[in-house]
CSV table of C-alpha atoms in Angstrom, one decimal:
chain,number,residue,atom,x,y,z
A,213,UNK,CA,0.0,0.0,0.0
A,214,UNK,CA,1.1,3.5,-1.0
A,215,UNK,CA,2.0,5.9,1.6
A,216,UNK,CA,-0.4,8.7,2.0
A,217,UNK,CA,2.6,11.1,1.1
A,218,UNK,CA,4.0,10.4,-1.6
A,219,UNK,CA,6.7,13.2,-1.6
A,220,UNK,CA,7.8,14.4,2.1
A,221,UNK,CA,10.4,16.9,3.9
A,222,UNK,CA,11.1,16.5,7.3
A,223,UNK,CA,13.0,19.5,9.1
A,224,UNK,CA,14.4,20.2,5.6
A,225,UNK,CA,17.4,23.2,6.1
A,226,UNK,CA,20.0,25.0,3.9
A,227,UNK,CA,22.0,27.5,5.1
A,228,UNK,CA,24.9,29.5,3.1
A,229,UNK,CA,27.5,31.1,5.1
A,230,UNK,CA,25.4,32.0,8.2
A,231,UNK,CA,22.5,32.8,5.6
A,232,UNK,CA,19.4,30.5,6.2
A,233,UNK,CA,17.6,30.3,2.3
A,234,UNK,CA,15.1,27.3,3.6
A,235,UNK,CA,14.5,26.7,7.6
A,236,UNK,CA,13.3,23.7,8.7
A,237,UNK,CA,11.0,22.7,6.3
A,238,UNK,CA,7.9,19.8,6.8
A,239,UNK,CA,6.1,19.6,3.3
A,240,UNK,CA,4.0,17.1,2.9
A,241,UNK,CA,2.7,15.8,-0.1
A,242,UNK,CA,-0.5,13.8,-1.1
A,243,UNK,CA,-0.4,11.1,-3.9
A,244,UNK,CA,-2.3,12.4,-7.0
A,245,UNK,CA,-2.7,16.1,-6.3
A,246,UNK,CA,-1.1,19.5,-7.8
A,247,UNK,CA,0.6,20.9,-4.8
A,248,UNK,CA,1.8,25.0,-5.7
A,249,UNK,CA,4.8,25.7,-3.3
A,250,UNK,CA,4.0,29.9,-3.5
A,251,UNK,CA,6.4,33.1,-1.7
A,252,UNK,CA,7.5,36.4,-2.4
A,253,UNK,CA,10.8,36.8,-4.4
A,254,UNK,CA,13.2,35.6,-2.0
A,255,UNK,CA,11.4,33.1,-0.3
A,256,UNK,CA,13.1,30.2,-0.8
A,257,UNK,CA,11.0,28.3,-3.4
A,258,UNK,CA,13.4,27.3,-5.9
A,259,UNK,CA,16.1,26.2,-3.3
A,260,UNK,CA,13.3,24.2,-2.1
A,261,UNK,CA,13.2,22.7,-5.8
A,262,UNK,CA,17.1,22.4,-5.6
A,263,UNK,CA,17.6,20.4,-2.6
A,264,UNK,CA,14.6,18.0,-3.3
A,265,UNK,CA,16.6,16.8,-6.7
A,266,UNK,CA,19.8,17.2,-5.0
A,267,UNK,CA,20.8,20.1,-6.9
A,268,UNK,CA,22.1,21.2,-3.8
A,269,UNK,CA,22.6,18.9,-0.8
A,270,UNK,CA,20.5,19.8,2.7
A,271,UNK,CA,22.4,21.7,5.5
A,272,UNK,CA,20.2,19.5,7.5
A,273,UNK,CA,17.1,17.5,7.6
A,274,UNK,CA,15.3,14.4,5.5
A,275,UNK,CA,13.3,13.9,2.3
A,276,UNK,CA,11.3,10.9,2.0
A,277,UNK,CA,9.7,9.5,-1.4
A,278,UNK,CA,6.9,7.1,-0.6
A,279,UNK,CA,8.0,6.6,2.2
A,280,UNK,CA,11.9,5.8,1.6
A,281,UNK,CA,14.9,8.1,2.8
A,282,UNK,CA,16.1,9.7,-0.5
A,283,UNK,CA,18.2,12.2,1.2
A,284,UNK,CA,21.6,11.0,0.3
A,285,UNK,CA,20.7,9.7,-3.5
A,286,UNK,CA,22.3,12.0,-5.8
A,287,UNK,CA,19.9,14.0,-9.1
A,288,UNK,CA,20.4,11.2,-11.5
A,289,UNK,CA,19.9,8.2,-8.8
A,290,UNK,CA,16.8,10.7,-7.5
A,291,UNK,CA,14.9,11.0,-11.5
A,292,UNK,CA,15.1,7.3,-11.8
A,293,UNK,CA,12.7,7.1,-8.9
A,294,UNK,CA,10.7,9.3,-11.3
A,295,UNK,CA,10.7,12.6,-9.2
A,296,UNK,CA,11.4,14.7,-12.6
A,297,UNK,CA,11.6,18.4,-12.5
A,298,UNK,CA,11.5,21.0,-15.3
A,299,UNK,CA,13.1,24.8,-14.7
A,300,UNK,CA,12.4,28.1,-15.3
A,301,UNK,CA,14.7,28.7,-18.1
A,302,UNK,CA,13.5,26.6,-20.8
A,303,UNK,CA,16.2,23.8,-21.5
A,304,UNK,CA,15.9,21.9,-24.6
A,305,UNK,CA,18.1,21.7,-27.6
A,306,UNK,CA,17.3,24.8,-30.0
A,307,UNK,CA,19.8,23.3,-32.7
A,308,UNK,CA,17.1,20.0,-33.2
A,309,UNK,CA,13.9,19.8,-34.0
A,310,UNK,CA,11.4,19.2,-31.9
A,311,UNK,CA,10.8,15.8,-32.3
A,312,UNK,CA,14.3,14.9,-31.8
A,313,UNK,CA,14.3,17.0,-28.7
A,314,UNK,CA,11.4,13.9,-27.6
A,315,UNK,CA,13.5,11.7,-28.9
A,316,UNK,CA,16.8,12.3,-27.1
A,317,UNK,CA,14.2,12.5,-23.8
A,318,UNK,CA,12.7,8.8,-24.9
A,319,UNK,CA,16.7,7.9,-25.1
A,320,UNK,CA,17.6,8.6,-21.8
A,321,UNK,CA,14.6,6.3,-20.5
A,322,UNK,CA,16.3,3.4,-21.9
A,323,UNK,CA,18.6,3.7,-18.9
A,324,UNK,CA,21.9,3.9,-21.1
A,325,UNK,CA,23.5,6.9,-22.1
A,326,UNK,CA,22.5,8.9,-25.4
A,327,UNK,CA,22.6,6.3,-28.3
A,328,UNK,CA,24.4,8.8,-30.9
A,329,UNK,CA,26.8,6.2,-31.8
A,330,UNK,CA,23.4,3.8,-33.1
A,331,UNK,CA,22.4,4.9,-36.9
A,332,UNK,CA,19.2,6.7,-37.6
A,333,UNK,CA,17.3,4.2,-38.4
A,334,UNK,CA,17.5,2.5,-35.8
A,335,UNK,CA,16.2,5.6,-33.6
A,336,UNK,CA,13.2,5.9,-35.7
A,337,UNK,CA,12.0,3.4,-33.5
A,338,UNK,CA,11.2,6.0,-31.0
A,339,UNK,CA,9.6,8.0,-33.4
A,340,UNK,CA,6.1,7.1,-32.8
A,341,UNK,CA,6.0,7.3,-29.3
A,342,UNK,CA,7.6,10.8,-29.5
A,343,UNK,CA,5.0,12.1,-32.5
A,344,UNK,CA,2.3,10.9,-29.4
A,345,UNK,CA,3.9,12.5,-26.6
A,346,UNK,CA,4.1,15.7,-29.0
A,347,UNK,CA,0.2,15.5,-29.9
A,348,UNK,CA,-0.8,15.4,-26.2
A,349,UNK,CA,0.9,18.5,-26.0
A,350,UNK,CA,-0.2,20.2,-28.8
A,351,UNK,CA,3.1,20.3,-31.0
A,352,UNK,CA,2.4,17.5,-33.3
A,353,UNK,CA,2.0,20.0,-36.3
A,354,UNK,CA,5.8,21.6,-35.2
A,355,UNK,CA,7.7,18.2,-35.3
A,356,UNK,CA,9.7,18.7,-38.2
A,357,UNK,CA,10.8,22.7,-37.0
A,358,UNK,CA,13.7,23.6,-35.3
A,359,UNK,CA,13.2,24.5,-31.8
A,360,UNK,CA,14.6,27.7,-31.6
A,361,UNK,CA,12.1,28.5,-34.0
A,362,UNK,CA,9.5,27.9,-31.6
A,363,UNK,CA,7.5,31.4,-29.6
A,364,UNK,CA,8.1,31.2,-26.2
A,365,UNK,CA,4.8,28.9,-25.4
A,366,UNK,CA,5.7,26.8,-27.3
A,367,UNK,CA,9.3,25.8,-26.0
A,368,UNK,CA,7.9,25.5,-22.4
A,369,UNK,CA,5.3,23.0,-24.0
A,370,UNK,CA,8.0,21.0,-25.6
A,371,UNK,CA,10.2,21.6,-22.3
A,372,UNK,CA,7.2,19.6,-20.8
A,373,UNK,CA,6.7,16.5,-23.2
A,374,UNK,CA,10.7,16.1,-22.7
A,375,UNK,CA,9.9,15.9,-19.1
A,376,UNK,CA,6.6,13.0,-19.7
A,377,UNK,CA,8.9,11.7,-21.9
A,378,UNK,CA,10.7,10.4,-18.6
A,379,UNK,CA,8.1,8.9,-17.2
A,380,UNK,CA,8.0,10.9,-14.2
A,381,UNK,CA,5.5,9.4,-10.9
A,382,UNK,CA,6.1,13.0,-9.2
A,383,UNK,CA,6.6,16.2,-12.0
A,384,UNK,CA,8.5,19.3,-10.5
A,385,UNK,CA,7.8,22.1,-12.1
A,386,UNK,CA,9.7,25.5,-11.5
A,387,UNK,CA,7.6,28.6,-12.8
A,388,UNK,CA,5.8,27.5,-15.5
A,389,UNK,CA,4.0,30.2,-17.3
A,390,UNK,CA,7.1,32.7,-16.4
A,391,UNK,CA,6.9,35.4,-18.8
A,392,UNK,CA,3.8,34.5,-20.3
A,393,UNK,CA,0.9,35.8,-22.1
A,394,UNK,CA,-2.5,35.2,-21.1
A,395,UNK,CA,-3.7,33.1,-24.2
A,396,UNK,CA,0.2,30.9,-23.7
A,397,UNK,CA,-0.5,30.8,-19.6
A,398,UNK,CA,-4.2,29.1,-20.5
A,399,UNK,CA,-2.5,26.6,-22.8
A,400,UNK,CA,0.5,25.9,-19.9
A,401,UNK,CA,-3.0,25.6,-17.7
A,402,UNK,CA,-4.5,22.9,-20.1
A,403,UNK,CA,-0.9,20.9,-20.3
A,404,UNK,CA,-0.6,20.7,-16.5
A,405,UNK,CA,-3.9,19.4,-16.1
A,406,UNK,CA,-3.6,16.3,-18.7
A,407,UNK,CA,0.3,16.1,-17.2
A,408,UNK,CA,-1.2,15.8,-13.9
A,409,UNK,CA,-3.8,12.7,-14.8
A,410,UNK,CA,-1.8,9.9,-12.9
A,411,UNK,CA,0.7,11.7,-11.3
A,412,UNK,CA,1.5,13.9,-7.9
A,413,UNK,CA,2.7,17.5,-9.7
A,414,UNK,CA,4.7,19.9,-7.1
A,415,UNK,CA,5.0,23.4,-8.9
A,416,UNK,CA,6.3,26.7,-8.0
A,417,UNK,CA,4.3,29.3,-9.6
A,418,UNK,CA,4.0,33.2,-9.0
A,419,UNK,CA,0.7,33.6,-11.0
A,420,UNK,CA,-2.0,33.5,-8.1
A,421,UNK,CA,-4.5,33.2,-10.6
A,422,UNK,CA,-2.5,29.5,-12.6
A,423,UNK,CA,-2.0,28.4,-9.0
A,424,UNK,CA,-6.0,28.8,-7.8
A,425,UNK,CA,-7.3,27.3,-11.4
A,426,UNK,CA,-5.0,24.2,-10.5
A,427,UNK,CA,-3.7,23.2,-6.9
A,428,UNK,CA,-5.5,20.9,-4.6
A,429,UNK,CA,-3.2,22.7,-1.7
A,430,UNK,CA,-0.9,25.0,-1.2
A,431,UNK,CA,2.5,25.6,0.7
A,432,UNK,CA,3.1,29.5,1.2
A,433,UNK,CA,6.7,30.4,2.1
A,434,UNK,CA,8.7,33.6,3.8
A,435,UNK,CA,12.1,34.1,4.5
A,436,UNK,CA,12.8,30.0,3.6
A,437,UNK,CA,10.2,29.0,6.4
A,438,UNK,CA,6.0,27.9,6.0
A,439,UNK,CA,4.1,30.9,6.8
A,440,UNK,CA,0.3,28.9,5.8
A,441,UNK,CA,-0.6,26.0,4.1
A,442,UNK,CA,-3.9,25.0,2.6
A,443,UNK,CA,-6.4,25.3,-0.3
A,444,UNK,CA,-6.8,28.4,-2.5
A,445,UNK,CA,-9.3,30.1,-0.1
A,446,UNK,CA,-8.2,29.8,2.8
A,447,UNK,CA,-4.6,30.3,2.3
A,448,UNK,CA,-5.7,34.0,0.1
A,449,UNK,CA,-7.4,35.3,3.5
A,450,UNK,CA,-4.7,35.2,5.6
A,451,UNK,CA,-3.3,38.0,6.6
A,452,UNK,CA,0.2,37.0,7.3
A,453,UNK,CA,0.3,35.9,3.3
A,454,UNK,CA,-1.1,38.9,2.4
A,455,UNK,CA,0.9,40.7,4.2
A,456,UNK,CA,3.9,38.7,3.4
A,457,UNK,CA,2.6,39.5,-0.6
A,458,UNK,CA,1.7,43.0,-0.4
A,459,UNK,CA,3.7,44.5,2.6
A,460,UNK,CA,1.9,45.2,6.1
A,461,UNK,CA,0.5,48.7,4.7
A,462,UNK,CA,-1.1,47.2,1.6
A,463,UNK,CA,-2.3,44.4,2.9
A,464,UNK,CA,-4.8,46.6,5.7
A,465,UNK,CA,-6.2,49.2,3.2
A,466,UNK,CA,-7.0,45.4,1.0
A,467,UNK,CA,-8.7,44.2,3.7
A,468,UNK,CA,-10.8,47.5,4.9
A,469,UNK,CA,-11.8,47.6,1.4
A,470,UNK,CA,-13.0,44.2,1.2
């Protein structure tokens, strides 16, 4: 039997020279839902991010996956558990198309390392599987075009097959409609949803609005430590957040007028 966490931090710390960027941690996550870890600039979200996939190691503390001390794995030994994150910069190849961008994603699930010494043809193999993972995303039509040709949107969709294309049980993702339009951020809205079906999604996210269209709960931090945790409503009332969001001033003259 699954544990009813599927992703968990226990007293999770990092500390740089004296500097405490995350302080003592305990995030829990459920099995199945989208979980938005939310802050101010600062906060201590993506260090979060970091020291989950052993980006950077913990000063102190645990992280469990179902159940299992992870803590000393390191990033690679960490994704073939399947917790698989995405970034904020977008990080595929702009040089290849987008299919073989899939492709080279579809490789690295074989558990070997890139196959560039095997000939073409025998990579085709992965083709179809790739032209799927590109349709459920919405890029089957852009398969043939070179990525760095892609708008904006469109690279962070293909950033996100690359990332299915892994197989992932628990999906990381690090800001995903940064520097987005609207009509781009309701696409990125659609594409987490379907991403989600099957799998726990942790995401950190600044748009309020992406986070209360999608998350089951929600982790709010300040100055590296939980401030509130909850759903969308509950978590928007409080007045430390929205302080901690809008500055002490702000946040009274919000809540007279409301």
């Amino acid at each position: 039997m699954s544990p009813e966490f599927v992703l968990e931090t226990r007293g999770l710390t990092k500390e740089f020279r004296g500097f405490t960027a995350v302080d003592a941690v305990d995030l829990r996550v459920r099995q199945g839902h989208i979980h938005a870890l939310i802050g101010p600039n600062g906060a201590g979200k993506t260090t979060v991010f970091n020291l989950l996939t052993k980006f950077l190691p913990p000063s102190r503390g645990e992280i469990l996956y179902q159940g299992r001390p992870i803590t000393g794995l390191k990033p690679n030994e960490i994704a073939r558990l399947g917790l698989v994150r995405s970034f904020q910069i977008s990080a595929v190849f702009g040089h290849m198309s987008v299919l073989e961008n899939v492709r080279v994603a579809l490789q690295r699930k074989l558990g070997n390392s890139f196959h560039f010494w095997k000939s073409e043809r025998s990579l085709r193999a992965l083709d179809e599987r790739a032209r799927q993972m590109l349709e459920e995303v919405g890029l089957l039509e852009f398969a043939e075009t070179l990525t760095v040709e892609l708008p904006y949107g469109r690279k962070r969709a293909l950033e996100l097959a690359t990332t299915l294309a892994l197989d992932p049980s628990v999906l990381l993702l690090d800001e995903p409609t940064q520097g987005m339009g609207s009509e781009d951020v309701e696409m990125v809205i659609g594409l987490v949803r379907r991403a989600a079906v099957g799998r726990t999604v942790l995401m950190v996210e600044h748009n309020l609005s992406v986070v209360s269209q999608l998350c089951d709960r929600i982790t709010v931090l300040a100055r590296g430590a939980i401030l509130a945790e909850g759903d969308y409503a509950s978590v928007s009332a409080n007045p430390q957040v929205r302080e901690a969001y809008l500055g002490s001033e702000a946040a009274a003259i919000e809540e007279v007028q409301s």
